[in-house]
PDB file of N, CA and C in Angstrom:
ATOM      1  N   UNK A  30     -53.783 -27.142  21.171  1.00  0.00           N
ATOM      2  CA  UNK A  30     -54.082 -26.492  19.917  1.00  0.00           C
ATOM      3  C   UNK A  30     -52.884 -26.641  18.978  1.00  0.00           C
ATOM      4  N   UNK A  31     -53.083 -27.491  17.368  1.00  0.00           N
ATOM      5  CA  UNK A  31     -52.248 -27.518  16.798  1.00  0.00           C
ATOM      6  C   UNK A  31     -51.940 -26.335  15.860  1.00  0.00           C
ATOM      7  N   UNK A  32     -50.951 -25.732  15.684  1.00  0.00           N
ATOM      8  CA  UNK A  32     -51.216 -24.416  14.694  1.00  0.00           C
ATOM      9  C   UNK A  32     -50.127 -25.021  13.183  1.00  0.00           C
ATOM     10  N   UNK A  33     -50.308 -25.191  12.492  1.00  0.00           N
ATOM     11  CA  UNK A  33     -49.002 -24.958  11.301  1.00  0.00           C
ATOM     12  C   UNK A  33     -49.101 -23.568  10.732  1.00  0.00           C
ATOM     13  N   UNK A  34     -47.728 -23.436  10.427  1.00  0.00           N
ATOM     14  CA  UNK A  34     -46.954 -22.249   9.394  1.00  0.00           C
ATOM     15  C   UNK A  34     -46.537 -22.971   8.383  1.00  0.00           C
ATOM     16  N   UNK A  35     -47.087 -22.135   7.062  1.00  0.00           N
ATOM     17  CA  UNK A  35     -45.844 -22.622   6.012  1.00  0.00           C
ATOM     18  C   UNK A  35     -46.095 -21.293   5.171  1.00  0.00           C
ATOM     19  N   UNK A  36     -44.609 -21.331   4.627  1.00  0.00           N
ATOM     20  CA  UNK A  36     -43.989 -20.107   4.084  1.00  0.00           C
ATOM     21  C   UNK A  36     -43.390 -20.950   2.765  1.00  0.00           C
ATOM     22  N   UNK A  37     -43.523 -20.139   1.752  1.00  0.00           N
ATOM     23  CA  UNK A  37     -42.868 -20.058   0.435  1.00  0.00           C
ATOM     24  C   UNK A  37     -41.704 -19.831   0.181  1.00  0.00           C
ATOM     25  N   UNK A  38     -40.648 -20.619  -0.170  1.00  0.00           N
ATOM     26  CA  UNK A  38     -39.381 -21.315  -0.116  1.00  0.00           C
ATOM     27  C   UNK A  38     -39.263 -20.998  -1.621  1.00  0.00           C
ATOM     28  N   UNK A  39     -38.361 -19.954  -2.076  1.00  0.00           N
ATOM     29  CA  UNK A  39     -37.919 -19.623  -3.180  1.00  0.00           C
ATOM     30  C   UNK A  39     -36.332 -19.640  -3.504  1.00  0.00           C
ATOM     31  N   UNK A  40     -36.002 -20.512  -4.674  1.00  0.00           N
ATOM     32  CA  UNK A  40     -34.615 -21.060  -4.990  1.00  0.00           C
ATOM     33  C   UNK A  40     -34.658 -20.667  -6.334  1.00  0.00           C
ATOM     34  N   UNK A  41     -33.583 -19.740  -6.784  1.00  0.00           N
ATOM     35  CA  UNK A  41     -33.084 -19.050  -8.032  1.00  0.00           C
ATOM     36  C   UNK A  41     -31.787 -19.087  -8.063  1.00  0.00           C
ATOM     37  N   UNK A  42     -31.068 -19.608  -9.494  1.00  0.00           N
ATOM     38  CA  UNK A  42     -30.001 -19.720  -9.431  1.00  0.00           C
ATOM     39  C   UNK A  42     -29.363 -18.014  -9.872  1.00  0.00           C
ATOM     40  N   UNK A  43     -28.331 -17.839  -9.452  1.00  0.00           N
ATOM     41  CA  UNK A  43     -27.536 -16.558  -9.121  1.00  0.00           C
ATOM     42  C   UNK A  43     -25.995 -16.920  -9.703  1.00  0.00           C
ATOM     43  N   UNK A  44     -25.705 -15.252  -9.992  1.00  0.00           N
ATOM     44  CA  UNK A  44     -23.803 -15.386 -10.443  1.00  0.00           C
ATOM     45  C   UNK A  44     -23.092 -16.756  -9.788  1.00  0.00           C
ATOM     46  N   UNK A  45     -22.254 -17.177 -10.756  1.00  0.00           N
ATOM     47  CA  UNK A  45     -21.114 -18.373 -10.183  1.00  0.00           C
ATOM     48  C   UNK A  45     -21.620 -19.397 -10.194  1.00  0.00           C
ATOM     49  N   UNK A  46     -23.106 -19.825 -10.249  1.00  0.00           N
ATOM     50  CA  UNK A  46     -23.882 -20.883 -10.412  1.00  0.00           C
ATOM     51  C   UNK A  46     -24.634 -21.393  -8.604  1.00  0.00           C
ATOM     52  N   UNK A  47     -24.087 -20.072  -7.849  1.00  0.00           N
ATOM     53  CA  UNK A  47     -25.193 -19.875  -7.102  1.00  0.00           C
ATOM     54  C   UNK A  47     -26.312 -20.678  -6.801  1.00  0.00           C
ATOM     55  N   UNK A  48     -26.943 -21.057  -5.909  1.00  0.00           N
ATOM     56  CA  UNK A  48     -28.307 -20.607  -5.654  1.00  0.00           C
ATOM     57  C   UNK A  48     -29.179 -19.308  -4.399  1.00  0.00           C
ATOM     58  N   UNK A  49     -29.921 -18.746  -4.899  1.00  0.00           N
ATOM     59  CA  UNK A  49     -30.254 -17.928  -3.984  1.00  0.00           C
ATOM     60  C   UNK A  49     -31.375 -18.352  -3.218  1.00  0.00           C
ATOM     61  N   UNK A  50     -31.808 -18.230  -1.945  1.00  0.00           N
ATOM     62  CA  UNK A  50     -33.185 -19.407  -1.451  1.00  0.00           C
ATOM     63  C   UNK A  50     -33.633 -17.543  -0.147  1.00  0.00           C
ATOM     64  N   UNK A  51     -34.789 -17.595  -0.170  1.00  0.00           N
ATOM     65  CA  UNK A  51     -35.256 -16.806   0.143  1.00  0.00           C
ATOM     66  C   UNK A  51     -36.812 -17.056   0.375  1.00  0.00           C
ATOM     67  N   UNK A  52     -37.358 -16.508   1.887  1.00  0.00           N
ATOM     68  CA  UNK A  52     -38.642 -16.944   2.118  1.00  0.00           C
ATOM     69  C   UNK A  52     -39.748 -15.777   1.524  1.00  0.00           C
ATOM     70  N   UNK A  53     -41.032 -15.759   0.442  1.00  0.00           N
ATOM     71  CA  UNK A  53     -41.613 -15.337  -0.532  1.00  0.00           C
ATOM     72  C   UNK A  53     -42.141 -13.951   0.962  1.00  0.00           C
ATOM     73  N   UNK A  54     -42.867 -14.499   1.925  1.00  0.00           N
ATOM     74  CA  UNK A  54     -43.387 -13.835   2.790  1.00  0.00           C
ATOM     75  C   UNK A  54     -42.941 -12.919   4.173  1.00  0.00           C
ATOM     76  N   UNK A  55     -41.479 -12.816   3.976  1.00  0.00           N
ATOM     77  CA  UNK A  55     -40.203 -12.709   5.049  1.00  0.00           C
ATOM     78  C   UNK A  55     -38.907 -12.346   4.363  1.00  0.00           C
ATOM     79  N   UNK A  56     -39.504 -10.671   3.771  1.00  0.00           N
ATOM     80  CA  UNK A  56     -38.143 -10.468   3.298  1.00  0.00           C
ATOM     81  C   UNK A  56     -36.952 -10.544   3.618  1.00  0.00           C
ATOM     82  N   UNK A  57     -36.775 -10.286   5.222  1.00  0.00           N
ATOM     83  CA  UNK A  57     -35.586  -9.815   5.466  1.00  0.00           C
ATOM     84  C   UNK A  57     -34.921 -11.836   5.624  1.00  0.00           C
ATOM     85  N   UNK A  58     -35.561 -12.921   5.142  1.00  0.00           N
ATOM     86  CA  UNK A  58     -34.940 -14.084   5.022  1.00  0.00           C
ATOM     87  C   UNK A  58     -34.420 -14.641   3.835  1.00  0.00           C
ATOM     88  N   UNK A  59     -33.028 -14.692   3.360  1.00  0.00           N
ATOM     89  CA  UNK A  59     -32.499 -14.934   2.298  1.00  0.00           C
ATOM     90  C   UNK A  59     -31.028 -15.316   2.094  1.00  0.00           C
ATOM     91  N   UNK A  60     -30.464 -16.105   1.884  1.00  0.00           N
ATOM     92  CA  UNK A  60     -29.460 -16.485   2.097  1.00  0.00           C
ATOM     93  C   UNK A  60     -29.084 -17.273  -0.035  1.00  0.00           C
ATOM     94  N   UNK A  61     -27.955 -17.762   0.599  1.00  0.00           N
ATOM     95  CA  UNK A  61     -27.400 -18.194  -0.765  1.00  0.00           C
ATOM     96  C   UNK A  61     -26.279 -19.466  -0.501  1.00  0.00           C
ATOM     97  N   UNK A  62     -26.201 -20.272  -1.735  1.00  0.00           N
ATOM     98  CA  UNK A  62     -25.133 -21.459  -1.557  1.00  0.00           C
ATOM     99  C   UNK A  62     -24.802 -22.276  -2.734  1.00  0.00           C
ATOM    100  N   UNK A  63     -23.956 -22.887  -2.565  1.00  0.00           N
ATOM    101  CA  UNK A  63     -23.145 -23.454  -3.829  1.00  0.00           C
ATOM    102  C   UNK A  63     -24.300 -24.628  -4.406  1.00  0.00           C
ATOM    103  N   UNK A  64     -24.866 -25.048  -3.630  1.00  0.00           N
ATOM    104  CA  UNK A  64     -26.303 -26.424  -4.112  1.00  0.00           C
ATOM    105  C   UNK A  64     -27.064 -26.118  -3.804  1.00  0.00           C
ATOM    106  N   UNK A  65     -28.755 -26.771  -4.012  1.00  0.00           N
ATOM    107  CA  UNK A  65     -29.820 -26.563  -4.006  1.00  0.00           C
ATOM    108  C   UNK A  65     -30.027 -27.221  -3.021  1.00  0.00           C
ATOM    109  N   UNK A  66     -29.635 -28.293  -2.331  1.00  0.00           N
ATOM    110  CA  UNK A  66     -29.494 -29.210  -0.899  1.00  0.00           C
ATOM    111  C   UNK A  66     -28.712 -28.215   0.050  1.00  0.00           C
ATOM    112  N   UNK A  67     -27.424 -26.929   0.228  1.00  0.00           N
ATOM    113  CA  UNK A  67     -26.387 -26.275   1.310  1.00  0.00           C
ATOM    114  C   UNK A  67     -27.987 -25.664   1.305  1.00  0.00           C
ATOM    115  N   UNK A  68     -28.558 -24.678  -0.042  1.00  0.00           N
ATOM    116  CA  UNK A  68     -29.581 -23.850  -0.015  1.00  0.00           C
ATOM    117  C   UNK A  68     -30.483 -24.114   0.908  1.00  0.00           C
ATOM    118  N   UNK A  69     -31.344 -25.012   0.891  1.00  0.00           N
ATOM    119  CA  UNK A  69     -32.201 -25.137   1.610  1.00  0.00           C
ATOM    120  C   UNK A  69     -32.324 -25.532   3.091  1.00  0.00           C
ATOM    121  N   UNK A  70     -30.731 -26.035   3.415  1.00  0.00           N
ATOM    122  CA  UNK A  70     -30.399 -25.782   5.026  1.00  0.00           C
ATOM    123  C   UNK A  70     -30.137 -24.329   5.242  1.00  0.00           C
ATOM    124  N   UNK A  71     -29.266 -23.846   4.669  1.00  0.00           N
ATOM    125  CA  UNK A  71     -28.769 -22.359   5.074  1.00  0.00           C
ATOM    126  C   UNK A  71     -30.353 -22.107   5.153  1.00  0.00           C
ATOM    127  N   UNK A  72     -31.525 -21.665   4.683  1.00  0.00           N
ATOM    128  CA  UNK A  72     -32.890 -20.633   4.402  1.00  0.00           C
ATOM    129  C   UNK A  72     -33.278 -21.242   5.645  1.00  0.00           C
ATOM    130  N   UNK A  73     -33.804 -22.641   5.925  1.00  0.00           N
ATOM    131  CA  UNK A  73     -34.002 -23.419   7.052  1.00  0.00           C
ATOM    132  C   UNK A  73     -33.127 -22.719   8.539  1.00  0.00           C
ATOM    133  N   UNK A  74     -32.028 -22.516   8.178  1.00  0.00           N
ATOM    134  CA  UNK A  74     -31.164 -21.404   9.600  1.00  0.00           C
ATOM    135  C   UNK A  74     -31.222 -20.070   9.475  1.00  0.00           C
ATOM    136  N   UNK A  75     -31.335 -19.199   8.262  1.00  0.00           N
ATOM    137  CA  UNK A  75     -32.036 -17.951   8.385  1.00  0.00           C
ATOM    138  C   UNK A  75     -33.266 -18.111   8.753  1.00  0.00           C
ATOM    139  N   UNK A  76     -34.609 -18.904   8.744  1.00  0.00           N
ATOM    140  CA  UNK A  76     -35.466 -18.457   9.105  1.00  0.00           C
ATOM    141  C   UNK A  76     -35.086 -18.457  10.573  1.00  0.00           C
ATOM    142  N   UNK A  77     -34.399 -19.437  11.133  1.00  0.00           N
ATOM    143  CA  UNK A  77     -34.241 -19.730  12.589  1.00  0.00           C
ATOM    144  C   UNK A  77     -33.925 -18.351  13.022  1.00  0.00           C
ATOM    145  N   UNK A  78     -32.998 -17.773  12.332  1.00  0.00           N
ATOM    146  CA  UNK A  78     -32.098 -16.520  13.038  1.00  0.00           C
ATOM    147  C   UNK A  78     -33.021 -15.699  13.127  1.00  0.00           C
ATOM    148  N   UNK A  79     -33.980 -15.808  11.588  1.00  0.00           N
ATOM    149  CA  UNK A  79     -35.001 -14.555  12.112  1.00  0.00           C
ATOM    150  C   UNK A  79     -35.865 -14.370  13.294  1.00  0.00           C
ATOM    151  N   UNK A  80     -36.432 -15.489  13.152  1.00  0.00           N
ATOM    152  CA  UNK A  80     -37.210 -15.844  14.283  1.00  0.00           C
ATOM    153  C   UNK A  80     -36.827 -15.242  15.883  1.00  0.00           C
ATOM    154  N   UNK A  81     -35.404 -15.827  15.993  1.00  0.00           N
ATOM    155  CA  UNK A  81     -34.944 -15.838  17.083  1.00  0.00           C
ATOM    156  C   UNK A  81     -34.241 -14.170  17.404  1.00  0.00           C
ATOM    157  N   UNK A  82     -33.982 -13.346  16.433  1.00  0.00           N
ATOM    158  CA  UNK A  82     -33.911 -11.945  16.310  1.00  0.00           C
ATOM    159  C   UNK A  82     -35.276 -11.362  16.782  1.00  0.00           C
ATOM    160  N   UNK A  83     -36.065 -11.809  16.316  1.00  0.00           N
ATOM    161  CA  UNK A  83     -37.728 -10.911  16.941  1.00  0.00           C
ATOM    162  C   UNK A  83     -37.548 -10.986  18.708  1.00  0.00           C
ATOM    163  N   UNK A  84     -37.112 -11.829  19.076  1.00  0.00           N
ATOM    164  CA  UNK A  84     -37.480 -12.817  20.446  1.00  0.00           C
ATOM    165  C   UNK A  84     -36.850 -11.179  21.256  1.00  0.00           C
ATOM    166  N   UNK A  85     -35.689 -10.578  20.817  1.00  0.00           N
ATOM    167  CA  UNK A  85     -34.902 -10.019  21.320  1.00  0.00           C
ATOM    168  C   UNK A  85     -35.292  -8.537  22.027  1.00  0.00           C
ATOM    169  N   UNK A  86     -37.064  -8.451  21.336  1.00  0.00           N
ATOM    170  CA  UNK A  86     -37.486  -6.723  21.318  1.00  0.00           C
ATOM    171  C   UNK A  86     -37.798  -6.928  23.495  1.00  0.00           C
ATOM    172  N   UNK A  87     -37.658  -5.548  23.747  1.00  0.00           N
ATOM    173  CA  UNK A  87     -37.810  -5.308  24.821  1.00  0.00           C
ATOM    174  C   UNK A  87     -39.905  -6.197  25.440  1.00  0.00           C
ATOM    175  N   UNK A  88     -39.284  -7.045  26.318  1.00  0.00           N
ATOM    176  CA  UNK A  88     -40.498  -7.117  26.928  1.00  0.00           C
ATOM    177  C   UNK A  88     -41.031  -6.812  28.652  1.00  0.00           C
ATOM    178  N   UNK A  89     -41.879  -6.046  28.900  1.00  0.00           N
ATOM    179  CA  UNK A  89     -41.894  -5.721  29.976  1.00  0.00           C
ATOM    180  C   UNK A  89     -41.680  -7.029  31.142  1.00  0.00           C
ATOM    181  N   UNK A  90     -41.463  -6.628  32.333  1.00  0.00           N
ATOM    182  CA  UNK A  90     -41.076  -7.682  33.339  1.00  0.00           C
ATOM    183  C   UNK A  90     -42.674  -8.131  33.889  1.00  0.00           C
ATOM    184  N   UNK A  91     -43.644  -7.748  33.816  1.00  0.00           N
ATOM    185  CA  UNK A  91     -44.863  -8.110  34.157  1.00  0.00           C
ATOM    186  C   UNK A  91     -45.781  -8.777  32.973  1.00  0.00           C
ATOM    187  N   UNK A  92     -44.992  -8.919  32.173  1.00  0.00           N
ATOM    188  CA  UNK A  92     -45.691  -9.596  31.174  1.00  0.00           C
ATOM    189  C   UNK A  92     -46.159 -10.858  31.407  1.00  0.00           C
ATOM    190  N   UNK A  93     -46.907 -11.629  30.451  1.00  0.00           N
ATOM    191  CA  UNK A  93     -47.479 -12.834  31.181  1.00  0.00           C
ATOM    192  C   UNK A  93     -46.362 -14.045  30.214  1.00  0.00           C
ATOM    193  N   UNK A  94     -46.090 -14.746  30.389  1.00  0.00           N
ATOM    194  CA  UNK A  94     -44.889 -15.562  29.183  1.00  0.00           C
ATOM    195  C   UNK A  94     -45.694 -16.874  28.995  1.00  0.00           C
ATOM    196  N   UNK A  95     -45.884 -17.858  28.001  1.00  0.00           N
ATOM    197  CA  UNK A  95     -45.595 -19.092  27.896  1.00  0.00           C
ATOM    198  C   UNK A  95     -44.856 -19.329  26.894  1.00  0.00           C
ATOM    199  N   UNK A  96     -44.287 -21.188  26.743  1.00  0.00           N
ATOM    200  CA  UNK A  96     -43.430 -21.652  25.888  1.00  0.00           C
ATOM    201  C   UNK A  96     -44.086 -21.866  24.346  1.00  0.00           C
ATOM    202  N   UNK A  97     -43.582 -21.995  22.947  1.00  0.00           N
ATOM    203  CA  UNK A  97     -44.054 -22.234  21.901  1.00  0.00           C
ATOM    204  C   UNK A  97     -43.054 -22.484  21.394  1.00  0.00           C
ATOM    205  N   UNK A  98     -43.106 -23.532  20.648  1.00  0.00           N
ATOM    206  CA  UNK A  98     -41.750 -24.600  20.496  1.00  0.00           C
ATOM    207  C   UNK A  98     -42.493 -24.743  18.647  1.00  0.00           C
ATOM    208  N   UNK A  99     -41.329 -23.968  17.694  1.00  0.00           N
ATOM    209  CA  UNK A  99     -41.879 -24.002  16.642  1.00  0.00           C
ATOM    210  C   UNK A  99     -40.334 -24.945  15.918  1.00  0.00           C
ATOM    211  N   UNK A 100     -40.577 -26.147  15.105  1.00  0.00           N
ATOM    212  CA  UNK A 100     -39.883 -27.074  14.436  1.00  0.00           C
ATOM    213  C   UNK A 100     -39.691 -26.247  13.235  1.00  0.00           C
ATOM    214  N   UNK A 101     -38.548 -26.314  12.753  1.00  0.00           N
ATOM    215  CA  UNK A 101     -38.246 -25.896  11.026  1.00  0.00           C
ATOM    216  C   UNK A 101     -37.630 -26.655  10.379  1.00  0.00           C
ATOM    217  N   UNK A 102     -38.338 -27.547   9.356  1.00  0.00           N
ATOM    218  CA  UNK A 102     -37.548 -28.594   8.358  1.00  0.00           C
ATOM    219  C   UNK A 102     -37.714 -28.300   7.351  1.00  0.00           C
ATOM    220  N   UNK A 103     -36.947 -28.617   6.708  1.00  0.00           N
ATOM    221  CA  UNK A 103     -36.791 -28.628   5.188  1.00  0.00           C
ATOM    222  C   UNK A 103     -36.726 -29.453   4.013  1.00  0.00           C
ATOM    223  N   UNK A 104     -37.650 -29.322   3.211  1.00  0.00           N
ATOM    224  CA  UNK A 104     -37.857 -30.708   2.345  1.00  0.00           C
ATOM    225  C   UNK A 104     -37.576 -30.479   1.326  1.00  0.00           C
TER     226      UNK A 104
END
């Protein structure tokens, strides 16, 4: 089963000439950088972090597990 995600990739320039890059649907993902190219890697590794922050909530030991291997690029 193939599934895609895509999320809304928002880039506003900010104080100092900034950019701010932030995902439209995932507040707590937002980061900032000197180009519109650092921008869109840094948002590309906050989403990662977010992602990988959820992973962290308590799961019982009888739970049932499989793998899901989700790619994040940035264009």
């Amino acid at each position: 089963m193939d599934t895609q995600l895509s999320y809304s990739a928002i880039y506003e320039p900010v104080e100092d000439g900034w950019i701010q890059a932030r995902i439209a649907e995932l507040p707590g993902v937002i980061t900032a950088a000197p180009t519109l190219d650092e921008a869109k890697a840094m948002l590309a590794d906050a989403l990662r972090e977010y992602l990988l922050s959820l992973r962290e909530d308590v799961i019982g030991d009888s739970a049932e597990r499989d793998q899901l291997v989700l790619v994040i690029q940035a264009r």
